[in-house]
Coordinates of C-alpha atoms in Angstrom, one line a residue:
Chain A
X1 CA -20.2 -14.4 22.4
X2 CA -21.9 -15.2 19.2
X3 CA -24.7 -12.7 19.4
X4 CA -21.7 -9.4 19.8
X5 CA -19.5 -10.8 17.2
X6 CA -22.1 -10.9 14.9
X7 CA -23.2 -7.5 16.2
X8 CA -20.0 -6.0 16.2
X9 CA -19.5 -6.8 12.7
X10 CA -22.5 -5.1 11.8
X11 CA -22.0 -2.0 13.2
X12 CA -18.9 -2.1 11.7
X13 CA -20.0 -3.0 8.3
X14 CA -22.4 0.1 8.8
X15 CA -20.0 2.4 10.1
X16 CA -17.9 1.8 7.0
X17 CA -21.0 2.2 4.3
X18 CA -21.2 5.5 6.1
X19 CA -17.8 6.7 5.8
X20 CA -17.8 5.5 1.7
X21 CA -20.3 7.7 1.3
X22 CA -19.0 10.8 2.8
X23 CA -16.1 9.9 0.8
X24 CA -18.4 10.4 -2.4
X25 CA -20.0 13.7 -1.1
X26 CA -16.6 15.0 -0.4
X27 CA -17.5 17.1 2.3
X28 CA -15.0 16.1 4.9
X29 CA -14.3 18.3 7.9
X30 CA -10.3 18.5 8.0
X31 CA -8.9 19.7 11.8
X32 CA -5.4 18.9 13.2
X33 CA -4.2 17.6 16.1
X34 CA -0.8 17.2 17.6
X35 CA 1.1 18.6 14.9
X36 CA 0.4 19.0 11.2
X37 CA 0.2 15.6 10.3
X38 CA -2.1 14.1 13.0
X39 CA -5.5 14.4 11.1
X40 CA -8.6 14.1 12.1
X41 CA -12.1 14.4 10.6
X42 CA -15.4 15.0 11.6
X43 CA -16.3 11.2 9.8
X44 CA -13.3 10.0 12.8
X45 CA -15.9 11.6 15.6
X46 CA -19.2 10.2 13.9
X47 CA -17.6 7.0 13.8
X48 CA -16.7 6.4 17.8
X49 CA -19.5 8.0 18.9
X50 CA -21.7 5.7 16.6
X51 CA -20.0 2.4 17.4
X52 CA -19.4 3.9 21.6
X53 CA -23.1 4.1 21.3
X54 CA -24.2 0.7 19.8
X55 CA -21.5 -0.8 22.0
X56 CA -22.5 0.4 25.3
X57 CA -26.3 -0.2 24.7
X58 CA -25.4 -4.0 24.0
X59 CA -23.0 -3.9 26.6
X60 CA -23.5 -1.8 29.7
X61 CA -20.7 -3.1 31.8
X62 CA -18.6 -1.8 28.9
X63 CA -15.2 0.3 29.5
X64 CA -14.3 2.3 26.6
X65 CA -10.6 3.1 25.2
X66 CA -10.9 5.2 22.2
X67 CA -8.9 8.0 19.9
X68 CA -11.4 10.9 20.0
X69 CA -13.5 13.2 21.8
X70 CA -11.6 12.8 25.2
X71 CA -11.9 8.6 25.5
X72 CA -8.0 8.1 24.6
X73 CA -6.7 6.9 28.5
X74 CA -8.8 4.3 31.5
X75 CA -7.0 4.3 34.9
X76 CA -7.1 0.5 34.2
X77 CA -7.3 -2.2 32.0
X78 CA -9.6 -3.9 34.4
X79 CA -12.9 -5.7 33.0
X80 CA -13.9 -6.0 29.8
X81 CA -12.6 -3.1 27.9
X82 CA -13.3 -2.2 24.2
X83 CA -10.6 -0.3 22.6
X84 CA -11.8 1.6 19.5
X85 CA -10.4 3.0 16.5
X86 CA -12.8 4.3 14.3
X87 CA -10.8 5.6 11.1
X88 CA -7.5 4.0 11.2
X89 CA -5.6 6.1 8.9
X90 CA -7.4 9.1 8.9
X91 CA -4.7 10.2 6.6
X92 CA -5.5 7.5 3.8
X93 CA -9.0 8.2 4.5
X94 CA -8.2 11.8 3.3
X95 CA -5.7 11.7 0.9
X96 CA -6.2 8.2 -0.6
X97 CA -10.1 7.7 0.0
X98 CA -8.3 4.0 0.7
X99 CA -6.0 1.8 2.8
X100 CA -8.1 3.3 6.1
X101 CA -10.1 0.6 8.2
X102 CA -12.3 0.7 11.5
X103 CA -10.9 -1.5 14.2
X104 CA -12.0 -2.7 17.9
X105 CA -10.6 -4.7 20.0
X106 CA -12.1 -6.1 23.0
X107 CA -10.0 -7.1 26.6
X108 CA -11.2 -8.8 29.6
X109 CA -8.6 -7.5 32.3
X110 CA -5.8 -6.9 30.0
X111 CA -6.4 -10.4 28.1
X112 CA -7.6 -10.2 24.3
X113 CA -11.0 -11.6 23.4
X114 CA -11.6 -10.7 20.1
X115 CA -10.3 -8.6 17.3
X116 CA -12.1 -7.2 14.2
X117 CA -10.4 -5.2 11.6
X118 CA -12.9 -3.9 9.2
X119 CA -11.1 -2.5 5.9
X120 CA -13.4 -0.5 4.3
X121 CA -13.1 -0.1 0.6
X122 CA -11.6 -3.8 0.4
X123 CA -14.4 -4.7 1.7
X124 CA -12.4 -6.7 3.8
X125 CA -13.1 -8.1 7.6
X126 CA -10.8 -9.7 9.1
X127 CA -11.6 -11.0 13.1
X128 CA -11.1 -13.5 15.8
X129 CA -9.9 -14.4 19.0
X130 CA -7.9 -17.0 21.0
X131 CA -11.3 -18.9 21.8
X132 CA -13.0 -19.1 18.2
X133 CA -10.3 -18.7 15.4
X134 CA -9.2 -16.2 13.2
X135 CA -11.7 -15.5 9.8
X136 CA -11.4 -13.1 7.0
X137 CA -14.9 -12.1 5.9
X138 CA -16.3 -16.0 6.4
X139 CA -13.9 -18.1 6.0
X140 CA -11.8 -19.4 8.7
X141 CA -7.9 -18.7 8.5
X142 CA -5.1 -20.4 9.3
X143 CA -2.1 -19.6 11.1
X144 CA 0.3 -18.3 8.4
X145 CA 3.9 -20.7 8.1
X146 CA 6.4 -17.8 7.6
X147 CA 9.8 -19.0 7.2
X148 CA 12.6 -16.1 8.2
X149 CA 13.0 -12.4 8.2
X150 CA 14.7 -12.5 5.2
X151 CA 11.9 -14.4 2.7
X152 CA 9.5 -11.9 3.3
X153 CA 8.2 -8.2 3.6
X154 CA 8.1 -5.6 7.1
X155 CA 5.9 -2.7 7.4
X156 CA 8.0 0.6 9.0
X157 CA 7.2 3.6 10.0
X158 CA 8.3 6.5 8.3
X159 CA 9.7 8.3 10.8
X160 CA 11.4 5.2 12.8
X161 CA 13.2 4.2 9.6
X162 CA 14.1 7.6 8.6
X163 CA 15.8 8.0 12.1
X164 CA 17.0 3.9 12.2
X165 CA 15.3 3.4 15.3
X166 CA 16.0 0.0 16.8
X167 CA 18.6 -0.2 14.0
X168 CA 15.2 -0.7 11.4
X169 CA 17.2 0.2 8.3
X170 CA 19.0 -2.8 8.9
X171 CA 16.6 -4.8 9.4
X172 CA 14.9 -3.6 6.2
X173 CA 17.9 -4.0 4.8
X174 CA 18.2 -7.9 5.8
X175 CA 14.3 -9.0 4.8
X176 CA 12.9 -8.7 1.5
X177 CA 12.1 -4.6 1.5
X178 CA 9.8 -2.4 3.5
X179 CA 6.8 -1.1 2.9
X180 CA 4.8 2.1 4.5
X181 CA 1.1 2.0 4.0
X182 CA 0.5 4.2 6.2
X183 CA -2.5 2.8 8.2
X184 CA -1.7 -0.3 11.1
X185 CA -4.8 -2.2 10.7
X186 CA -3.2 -2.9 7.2
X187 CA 0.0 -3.7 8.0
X188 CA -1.2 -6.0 10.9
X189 CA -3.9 -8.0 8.7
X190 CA -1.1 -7.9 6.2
X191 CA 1.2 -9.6 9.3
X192 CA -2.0 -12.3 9.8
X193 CA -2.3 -13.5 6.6
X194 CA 1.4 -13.6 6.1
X195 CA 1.9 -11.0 3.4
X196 CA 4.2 -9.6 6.2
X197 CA 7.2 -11.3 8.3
X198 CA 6.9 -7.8 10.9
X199 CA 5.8 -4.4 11.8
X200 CA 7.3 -1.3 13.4
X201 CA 5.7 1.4 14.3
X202 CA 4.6 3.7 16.8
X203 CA 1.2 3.1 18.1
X204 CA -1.3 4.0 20.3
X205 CA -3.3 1.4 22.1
X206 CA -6.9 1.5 19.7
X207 CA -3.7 1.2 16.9
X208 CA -3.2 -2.5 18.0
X209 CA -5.7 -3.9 20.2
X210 CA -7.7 -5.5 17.3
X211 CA -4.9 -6.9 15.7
X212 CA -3.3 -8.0 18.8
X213 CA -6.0 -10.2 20.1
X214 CA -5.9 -11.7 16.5
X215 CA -2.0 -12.2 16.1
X216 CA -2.0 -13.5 19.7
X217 CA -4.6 -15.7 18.5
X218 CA -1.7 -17.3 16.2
X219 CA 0.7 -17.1 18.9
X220 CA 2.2 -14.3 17.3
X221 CA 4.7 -11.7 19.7
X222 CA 3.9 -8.3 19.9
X223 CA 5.3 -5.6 22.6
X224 CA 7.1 -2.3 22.4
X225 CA 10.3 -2.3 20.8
X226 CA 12.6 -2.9 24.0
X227 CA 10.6 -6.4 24.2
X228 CA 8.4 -5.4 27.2
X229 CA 4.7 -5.7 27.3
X230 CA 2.5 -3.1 25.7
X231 CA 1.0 -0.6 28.3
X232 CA -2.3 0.1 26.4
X233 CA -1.7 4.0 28.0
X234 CA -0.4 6.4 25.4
X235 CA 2.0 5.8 22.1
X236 CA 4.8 3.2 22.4
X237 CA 7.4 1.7 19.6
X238 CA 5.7 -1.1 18.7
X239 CA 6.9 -4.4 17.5
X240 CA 5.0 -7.6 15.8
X241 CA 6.0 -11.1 14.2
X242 CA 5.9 -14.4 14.8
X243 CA 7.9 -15.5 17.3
X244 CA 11.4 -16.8 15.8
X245 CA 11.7 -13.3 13.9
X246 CA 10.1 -11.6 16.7
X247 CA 13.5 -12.7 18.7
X248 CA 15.3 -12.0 15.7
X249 CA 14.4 -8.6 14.7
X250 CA 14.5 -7.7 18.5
X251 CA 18.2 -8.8 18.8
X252 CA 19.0 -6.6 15.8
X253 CA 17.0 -3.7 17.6
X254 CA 18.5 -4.4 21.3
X255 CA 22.0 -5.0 19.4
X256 CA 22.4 -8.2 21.6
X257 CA 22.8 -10.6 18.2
X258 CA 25.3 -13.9 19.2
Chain B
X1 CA -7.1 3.6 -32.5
X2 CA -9.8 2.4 -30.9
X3 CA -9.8 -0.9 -31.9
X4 CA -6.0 -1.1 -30.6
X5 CA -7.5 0.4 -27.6
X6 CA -9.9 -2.4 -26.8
X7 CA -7.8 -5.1 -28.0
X8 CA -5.0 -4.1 -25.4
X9 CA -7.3 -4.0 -22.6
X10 CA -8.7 -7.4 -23.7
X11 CA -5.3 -8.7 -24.3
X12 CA -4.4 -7.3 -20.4
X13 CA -7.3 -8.3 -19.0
X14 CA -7.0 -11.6 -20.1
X15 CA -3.2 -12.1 -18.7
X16 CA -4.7 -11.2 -15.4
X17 CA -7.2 -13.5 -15.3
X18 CA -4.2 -16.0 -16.1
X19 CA -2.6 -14.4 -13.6
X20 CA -5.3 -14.7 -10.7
X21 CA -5.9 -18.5 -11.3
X22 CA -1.6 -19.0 -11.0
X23 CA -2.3 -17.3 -7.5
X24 CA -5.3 -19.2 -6.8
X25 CA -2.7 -22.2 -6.9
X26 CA 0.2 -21.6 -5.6
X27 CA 2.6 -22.5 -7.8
X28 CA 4.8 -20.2 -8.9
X29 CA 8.1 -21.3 -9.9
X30 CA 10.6 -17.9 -8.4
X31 CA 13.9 -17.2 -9.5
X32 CA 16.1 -14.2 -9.0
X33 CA 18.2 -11.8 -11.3
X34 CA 20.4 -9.6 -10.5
X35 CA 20.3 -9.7 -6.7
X36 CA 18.6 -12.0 -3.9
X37 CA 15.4 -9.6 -4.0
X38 CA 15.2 -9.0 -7.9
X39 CA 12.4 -11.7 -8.6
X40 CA 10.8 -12.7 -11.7
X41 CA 8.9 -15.4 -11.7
X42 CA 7.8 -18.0 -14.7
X43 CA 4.2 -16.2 -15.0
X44 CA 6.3 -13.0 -15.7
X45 CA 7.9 -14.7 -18.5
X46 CA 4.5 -16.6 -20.1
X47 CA 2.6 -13.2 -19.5
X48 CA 4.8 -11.4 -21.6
X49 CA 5.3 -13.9 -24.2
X50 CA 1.3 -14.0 -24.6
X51 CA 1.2 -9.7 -24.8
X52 CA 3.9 -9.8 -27.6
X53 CA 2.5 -12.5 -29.2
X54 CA -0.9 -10.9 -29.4
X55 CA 1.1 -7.4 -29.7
X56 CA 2.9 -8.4 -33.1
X57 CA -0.1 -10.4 -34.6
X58 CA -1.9 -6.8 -34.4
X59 CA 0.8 -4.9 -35.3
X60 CA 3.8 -6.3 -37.7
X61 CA 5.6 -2.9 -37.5
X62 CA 5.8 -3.2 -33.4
X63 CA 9.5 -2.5 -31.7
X64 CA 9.3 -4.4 -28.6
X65 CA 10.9 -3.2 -25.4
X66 CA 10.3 -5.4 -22.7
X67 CA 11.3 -6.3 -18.8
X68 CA 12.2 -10.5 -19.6
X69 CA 13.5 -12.6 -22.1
X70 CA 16.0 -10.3 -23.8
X71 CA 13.8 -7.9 -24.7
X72 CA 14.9 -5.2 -22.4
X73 CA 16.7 -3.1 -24.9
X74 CA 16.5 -1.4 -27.8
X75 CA 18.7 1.0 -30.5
X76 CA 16.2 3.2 -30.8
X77 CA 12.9 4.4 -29.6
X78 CA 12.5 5.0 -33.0
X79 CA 9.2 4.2 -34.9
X80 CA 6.4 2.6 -32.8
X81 CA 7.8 1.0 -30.1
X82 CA 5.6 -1.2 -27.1
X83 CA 7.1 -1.2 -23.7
X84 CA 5.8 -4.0 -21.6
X85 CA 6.0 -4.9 -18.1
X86 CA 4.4 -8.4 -18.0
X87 CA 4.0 -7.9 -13.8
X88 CA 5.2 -4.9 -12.2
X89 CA 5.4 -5.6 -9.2
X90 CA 6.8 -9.3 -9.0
X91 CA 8.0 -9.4 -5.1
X92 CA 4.4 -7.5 -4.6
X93 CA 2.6 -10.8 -6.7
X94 CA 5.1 -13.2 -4.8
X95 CA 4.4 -12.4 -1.3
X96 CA 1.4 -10.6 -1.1
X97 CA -0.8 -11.3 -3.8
X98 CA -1.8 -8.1 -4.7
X99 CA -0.7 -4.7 -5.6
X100 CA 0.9 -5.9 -8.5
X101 CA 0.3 -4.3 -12.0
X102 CA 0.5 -5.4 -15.8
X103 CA 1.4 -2.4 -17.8
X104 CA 1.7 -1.3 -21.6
X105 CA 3.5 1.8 -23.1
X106 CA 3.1 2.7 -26.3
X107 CA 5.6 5.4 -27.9
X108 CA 5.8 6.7 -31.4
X109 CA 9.1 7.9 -32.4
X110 CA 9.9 8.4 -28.8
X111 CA 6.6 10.3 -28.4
X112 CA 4.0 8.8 -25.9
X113 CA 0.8 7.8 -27.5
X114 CA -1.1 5.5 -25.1
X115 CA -0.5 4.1 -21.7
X116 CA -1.7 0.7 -20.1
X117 CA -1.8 0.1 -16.1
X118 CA -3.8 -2.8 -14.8
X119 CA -4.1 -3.4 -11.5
X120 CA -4.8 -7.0 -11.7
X121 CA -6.4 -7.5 -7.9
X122 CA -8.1 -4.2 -7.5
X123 CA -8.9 -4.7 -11.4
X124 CA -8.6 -0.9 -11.7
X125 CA -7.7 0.0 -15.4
X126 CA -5.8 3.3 -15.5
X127 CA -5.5 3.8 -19.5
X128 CA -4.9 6.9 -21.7
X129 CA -3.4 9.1 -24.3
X130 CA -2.5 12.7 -25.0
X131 CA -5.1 12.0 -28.0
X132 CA -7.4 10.8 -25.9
X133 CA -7.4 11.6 -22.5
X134 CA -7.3 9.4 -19.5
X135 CA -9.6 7.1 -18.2
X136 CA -10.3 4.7 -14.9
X137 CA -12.0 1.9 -16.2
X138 CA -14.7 3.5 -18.5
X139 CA -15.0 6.8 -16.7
X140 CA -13.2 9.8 -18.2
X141 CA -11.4 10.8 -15.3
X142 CA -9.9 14.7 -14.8
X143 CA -6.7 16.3 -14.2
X144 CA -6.4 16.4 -9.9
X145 CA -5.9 19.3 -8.6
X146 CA -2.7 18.7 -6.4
X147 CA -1.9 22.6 -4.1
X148 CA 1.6 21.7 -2.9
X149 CA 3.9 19.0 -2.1
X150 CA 3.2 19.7 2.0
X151 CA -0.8 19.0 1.5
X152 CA -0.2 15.3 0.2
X153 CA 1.8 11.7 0.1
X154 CA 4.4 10.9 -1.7
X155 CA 5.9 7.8 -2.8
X156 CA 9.9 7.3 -2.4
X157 CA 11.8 3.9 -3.3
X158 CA 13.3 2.4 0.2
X159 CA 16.7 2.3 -0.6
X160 CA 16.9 5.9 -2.2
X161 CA 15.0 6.8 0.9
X162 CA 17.5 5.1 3.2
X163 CA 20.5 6.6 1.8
X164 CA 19.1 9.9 1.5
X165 CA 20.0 10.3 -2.4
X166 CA 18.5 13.3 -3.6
X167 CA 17.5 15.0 -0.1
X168 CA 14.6 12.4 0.1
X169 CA 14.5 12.4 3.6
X170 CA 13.8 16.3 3.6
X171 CA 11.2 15.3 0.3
X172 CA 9.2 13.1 2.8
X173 CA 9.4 15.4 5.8
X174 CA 8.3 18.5 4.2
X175 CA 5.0 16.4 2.7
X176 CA 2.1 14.6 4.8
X177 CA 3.8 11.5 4.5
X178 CA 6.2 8.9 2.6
X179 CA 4.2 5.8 0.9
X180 CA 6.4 2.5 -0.3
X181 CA 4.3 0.1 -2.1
X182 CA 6.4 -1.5 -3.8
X183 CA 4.7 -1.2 -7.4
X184 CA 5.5 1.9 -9.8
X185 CA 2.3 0.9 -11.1
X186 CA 0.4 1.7 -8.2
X187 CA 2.1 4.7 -7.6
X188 CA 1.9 6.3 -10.7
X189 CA -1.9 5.7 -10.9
X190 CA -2.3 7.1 -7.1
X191 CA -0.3 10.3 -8.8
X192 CA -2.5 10.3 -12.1
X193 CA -5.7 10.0 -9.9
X194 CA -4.3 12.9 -7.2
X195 CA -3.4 10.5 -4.0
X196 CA -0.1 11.1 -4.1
X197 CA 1.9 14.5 -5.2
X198 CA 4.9 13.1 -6.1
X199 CA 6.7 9.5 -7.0
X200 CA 10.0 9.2 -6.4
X201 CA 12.1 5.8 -7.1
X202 CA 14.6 3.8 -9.2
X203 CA 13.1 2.6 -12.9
X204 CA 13.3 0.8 -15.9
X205 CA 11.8 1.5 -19.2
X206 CA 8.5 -0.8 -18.6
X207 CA 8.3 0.8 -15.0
X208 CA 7.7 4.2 -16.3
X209 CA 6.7 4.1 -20.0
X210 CA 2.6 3.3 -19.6
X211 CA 2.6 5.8 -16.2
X212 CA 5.0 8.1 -18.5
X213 CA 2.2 8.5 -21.2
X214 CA -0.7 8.7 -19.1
X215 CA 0.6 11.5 -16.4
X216 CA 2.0 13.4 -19.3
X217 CA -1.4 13.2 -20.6
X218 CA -2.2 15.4 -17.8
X219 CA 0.8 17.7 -18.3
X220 CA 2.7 16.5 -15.6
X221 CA 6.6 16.1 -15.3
X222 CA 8.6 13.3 -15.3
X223 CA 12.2 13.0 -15.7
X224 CA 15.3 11.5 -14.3
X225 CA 16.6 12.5 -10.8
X226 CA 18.6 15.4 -12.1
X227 CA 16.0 16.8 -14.4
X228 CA 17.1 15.2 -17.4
X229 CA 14.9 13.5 -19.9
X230 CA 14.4 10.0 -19.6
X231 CA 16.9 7.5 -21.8
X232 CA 14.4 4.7 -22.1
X233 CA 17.4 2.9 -21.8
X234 CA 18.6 1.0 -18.2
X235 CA 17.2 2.0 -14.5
X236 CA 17.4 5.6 -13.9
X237 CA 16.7 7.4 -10.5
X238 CA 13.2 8.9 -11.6
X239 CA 10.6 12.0 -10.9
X240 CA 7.4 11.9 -11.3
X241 CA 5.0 15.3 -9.9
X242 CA 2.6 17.7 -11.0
X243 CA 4.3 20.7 -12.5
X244 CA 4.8 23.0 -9.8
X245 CA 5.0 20.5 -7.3
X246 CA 7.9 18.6 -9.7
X247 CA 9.9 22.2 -9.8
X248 CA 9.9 22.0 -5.7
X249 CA 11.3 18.9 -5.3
X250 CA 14.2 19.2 -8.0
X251 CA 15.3 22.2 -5.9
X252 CA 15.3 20.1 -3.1
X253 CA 16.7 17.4 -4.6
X254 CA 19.8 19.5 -6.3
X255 CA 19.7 22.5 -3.5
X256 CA 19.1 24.7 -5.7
X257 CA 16.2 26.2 -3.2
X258 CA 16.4 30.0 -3.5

């Protein structure tokens, strides 16, 4: 396992010097794709194909789950699967030229195995999995103590808060405040290192399949927002925390609070 | 000028560094002001103690208005007057330990003249004049070109976005997307640098004096909520866009839309 971490977070580390210097040309290649919104960029494209194509030479039992060029559903989750997302936040990546970051995750028959969550202008890796540990860049992490919903800070999507999905403005309302970055893989290291107490959203499965493996790693709860397990097939409300304001949060959401 | 110039960026600099090695050791004393998520902290209070102190022995003629201590009002904006925000940012610098800014207005006769935002983490120095232009670090940097408020991000404060005051709701829909960060500092430098069309939230003096200067420097608009001029006196529901792009969103805001 040694050998593809250190692999993986090469390619990775490549994959982002590429993207900062398209970044400096300028010369991105802007489409749309389910509305006006959902961006995605040549770079996006580059990226899976280039990491697909690293992967599956390393790897050639390898099942892929990716956003782009056609890869986004498996029949199954059986295997080993590696779930890609290779510009997460395409709109950062865009608008920002920050707060974007290339993530895989890798499954062994629906199981996580490892995470990595490459930030790319923060220079900022963070990866793991239940068998080795959680690290940012080198140095090992440890589980972060986060003491109640209402000491600390919860990502939200726009959209879900706008529309107080799962009752979310209230529970915006009872932490510390809410913050939108726009881009999962930041909110979800945010969540590891405990600059977060939660995240809501609605993601796709290459949104959080990385950070998954590593949150599990803590013995952190994730699922979709009714509390069932995550169907890695197509965009689901999404819910992560650690578990006391996992349940928390959810009663708020599933108005079943005592 | 100049010498001023360097001295405050040495001055800022400094703090941060102070500022980094209180993070480094975990030991910040917290209180809160005027509600359960208003947090200053005692590195707030020695960082702006340091900034006048180094403030007045430059300058005997300096009016101080400031965010702690009893500084935060003034008669008059009359004369030169220094508007400090020792960390902007303080629930940011608490929980996350970034995105967190020190910041330095400087206003003559109610006029801007310079504006200081440090983002202490990123150590990204957005400074600049009407005089002088504006700068990132020690690169001249140019006026963005910013098309319309539906081609970018904007930044909106939670609760004003919650409740809906001003339309914001329809503010966020119509753009690319809604960005909380938490930090007027890092808001109004992603709208001085063009990653972000528009800043929307609810500010002190200190939260918008050093931005105030520096966007303005760029002929950009800023004003309260209802298109007033800012008092420089209490929190006001504040504006912040590129001209055209500021004209849109008051409509919106007042429905006054034609």
């Amino acid at each position: 396992m040694q050998i593809l971490i250190n692999e993986m977070k090469r390619w990775m580390v490549e994959a982002g010097e590429n993207l900062k210097k398209a970044l400096a040309k300028e010369s991105l290649e802007v489409d749309t794709k389910s509305s006006r919104t959902d961006l995605v960029t040549n770079l996006d494209k580059q990226t899976q194909d280039f990491l697909i194509e690293r992967i599956v030479s390393f790897d050639s039992t390898a099942n892929i789950l990716a956003e782009e060029n056609g890869k986004h559903a498996l029949s199954s989750m059986e295997g080993r699967v590696y779930v890609i997302d290779p510009i997460d936040g395409t709109m950062n990546f865009v608008l920002e030229g920050e707060n974007f970051c290339i993530m895989v995750g890798i499954y062994e028959d629906g199981e996580p195995v490892l995470g990595f969550i490459y930030n790319v202008i923060k220079e900022e890796f963070l990866w793991g999995g239940p068998s080795i540990g959680v690290y940012l860049n080198e140095d090992r992490v440890n589980q972060p103590t986060i003491p109640s919903l209402s000491a600390g800070l919860v990502g939200i999507n726009c959209k879900m808060y706008r529309e107080n999905v799962g009752n979310s403005q209230e529970i915006g309302r009872r932490s510390m405040g809410v913050r939108m970055s726009g881009c999962a893989g930041v909110e979800l290291v945010h969540l590891a290192l405990g600059r977060r107490v939660a995240y809501i959203s609605n993601l796709s499965p290459w949104d959080y399949a990385a950070g998954g493996a590593i949150l599990q790693t803590f013995g952190m709860k994730l699922s979709n927002f009714n509390g069932e397990p995550l169907k890695f097939d197509g965009q689901e409300q999404f819910l992560a925390a650690s578990a006391p304001i996992y349940d928390e949060i959810l009663a708020i959401a599933l108005n079943t609070e005592k």
